[in-house]
mmCIF file of C-alpha atoms in Angstrom:
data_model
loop_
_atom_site.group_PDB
_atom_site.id
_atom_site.type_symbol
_atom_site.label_atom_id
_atom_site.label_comp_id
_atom_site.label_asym_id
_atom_site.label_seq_id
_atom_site.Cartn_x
_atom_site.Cartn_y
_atom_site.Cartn_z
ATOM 1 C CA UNK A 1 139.357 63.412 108.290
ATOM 2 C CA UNK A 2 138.289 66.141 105.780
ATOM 3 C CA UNK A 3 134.471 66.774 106.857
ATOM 4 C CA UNK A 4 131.798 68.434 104.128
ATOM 5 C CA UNK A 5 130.053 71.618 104.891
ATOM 6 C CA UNK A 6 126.328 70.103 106.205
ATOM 7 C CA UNK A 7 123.912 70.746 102.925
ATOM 8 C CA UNK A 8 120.692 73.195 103.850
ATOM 9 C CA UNK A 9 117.268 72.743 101.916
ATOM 10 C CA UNK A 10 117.318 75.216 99.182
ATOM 11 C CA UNK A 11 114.796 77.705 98.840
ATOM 12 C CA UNK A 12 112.583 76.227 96.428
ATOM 13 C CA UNK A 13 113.136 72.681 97.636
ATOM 14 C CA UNK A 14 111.941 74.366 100.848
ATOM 15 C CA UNK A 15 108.778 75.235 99.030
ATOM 16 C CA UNK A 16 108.047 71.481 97.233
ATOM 17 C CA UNK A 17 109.077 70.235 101.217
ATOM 18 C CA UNK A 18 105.898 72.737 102.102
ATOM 19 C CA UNK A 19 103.642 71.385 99.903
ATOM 20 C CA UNK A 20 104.144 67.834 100.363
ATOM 21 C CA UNK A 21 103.648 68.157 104.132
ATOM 22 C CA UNK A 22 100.512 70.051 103.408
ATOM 23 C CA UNK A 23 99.772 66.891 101.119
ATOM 24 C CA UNK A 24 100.225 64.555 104.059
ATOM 25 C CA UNK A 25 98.791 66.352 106.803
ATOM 26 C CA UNK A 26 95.477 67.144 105.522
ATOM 27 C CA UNK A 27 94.350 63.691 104.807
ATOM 28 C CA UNK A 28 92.065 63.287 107.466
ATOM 29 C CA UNK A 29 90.463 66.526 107.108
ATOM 30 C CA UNK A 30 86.495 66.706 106.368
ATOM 31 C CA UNK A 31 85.601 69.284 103.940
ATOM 32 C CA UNK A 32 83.590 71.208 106.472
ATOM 33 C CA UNK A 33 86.444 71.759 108.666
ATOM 34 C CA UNK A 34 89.030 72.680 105.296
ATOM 35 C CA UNK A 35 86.012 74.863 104.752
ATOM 36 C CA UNK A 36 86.088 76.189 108.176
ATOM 37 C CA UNK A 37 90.128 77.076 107.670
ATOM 38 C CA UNK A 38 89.678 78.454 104.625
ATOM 39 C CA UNK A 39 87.078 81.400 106.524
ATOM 40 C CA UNK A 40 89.524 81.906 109.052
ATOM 41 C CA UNK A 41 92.208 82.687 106.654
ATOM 42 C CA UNK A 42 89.954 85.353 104.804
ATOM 43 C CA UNK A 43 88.954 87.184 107.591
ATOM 44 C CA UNK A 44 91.378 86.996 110.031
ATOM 45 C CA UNK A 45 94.760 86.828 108.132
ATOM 46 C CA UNK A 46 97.419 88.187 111.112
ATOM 47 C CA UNK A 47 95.402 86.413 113.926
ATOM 48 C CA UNK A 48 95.380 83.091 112.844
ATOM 49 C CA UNK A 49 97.823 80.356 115.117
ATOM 50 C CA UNK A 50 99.170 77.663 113.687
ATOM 51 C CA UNK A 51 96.794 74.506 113.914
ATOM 52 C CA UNK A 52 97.825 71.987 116.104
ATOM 53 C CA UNK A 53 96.311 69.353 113.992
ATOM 54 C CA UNK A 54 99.275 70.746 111.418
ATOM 55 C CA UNK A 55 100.991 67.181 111.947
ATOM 56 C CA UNK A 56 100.869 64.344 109.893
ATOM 57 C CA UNK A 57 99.569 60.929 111.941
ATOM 58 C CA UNK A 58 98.852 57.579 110.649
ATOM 59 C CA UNK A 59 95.540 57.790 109.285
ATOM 60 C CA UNK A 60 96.986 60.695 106.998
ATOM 61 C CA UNK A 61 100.085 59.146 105.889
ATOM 62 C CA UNK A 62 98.078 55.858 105.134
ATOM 63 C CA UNK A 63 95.482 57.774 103.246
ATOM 64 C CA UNK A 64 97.873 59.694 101.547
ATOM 65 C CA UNK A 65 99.931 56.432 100.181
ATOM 66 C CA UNK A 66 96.833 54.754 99.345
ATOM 67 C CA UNK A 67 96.112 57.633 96.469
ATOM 68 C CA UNK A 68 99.074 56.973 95.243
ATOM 69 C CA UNK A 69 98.584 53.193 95.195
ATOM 70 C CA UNK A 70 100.641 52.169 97.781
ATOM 71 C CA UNK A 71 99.825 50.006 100.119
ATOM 72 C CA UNK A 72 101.559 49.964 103.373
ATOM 73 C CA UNK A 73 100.446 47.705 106.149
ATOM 74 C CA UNK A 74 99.570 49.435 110.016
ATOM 75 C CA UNK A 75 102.668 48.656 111.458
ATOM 76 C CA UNK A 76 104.841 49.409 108.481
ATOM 77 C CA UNK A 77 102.970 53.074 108.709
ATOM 78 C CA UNK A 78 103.658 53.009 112.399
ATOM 79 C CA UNK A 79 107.060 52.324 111.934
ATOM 80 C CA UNK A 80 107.764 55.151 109.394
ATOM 81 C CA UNK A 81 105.870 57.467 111.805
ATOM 82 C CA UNK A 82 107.849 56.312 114.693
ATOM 83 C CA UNK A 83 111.178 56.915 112.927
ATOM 84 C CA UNK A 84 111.140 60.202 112.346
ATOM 85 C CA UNK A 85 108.958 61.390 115.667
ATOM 86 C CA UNK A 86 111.106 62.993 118.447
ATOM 87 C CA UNK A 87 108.648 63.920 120.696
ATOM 88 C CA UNK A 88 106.773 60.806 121.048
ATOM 89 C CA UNK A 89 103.608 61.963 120.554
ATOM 90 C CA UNK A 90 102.624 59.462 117.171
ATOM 91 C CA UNK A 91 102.889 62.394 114.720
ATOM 92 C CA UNK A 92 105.702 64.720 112.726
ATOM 93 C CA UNK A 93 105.029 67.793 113.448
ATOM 94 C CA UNK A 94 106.622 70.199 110.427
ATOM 95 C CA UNK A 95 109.849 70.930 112.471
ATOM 96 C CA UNK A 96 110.670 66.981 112.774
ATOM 97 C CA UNK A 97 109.640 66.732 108.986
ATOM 98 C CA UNK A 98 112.483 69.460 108.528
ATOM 99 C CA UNK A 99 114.678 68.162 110.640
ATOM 100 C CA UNK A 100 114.261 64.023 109.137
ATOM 101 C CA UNK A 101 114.853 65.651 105.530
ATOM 102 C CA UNK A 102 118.411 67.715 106.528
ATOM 103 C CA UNK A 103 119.072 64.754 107.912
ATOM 104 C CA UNK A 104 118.988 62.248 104.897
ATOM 105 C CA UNK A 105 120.322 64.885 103.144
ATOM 106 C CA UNK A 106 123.530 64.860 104.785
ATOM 107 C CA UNK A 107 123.690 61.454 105.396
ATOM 108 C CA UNK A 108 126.973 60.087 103.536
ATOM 109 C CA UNK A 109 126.586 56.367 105.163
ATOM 110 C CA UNK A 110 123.221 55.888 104.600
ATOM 111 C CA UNK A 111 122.462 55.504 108.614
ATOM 112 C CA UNK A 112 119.468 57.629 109.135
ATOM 113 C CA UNK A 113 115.976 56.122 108.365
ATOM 114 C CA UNK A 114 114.888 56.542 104.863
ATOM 115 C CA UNK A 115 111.002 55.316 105.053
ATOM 116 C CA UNK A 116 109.608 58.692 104.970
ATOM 117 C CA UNK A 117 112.252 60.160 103.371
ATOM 118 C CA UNK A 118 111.914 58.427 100.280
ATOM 119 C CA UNK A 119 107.799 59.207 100.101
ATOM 120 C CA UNK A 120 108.990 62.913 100.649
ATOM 121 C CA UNK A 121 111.223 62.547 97.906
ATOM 122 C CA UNK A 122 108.927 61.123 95.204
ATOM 123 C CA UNK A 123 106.397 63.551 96.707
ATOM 124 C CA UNK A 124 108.359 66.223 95.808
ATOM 125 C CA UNK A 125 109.258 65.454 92.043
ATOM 126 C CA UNK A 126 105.497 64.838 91.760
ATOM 127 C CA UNK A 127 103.978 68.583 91.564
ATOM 128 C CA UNK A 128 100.324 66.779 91.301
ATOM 129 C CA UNK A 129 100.978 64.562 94.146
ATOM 130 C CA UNK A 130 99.951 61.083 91.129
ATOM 131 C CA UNK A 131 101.927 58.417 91.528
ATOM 132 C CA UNK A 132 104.101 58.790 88.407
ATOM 133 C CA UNK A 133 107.017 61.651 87.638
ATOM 134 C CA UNK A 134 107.449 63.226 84.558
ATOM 135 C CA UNK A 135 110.848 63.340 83.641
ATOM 136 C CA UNK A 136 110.669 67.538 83.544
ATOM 137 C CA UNK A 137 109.354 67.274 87.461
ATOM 138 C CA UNK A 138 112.334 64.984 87.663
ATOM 139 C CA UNK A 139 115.194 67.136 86.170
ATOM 140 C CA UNK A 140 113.885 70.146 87.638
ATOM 141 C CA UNK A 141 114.306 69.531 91.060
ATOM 142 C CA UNK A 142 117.474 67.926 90.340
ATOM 143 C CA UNK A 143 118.436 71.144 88.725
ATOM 144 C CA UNK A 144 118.007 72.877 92.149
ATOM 145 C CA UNK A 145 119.699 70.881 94.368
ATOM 146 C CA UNK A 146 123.146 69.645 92.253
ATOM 147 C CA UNK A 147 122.880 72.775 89.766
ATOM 148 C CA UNK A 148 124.775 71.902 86.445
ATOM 149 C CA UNK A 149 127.264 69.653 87.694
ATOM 150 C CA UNK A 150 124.854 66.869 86.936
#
């Protein structure tokens, strides 16, 4: 069997794929505590650690959707959640959202889970994070990833 050389994310897909898991993991934050971040970043720039609420959980992902009016139900957000966590801890941390995007990427049979996938994917055309493309955000990224072969 003639097997494909595995895709990687492209640079600036890599970026958009930074953004929108920014986008769903700070859902839940208060403004005092965004606030709070924001300090820490000014002042202390090469001593900051990562923040180990930099996951997204259920309450963000369902907050998330619901600006972009859709409504999932609590099990249907578990669910996507569940797919894509290897650690079993009820979140995606930022190396299992990585990981669940090569994934569906390179999927040619369509076996992996696409729940979160396909919010990533819209997520990703969307620069404002609304709940409609543009058909520029649309070709753009497009652009990147199949160059143009199209």
């Amino acid at each position: 069997k003639f097997l494909m050389e595995p895709e990687v994310i492209k640079p600036a897909e890599l970026e958009r794929l930074n953004k929108v898991f920014e986008f769903l993991s700070k859902q839940n934050i208060t403004k005092k505590e965004e606030a709070y971040q924001a300090k820490l970043l000014k002042t202390k720039k090469d001593k900051i650690k990562p923040d180990p609420r930099d996951k997204i959980t259920e309450v963000d992902l369902s907050i998330a959707l619901s600006k972009l009016g859709v409504a999932f139900s609590k099990p249907k957000i578990k669910d996507t959640i569940w797919e894509v966590d290897e650690d079993g801890d009820k979140c995606i941390s930022k190396k299992e959202f990585l990981r669940m995007f090569t994934r569906c990427i390179n999927d040619e049979y369509c076996i992996e889970p696409r729940k979160l996938f396909a919010i990533v994917r819209f997520l990703m055309f969307s620069t404002e994070f609304k709940s409609v493309i543009t058909e520029e955000e649309t070709l753009q990224l497009l652009y990147i990833r199949y160059g143009r072969d199209m």
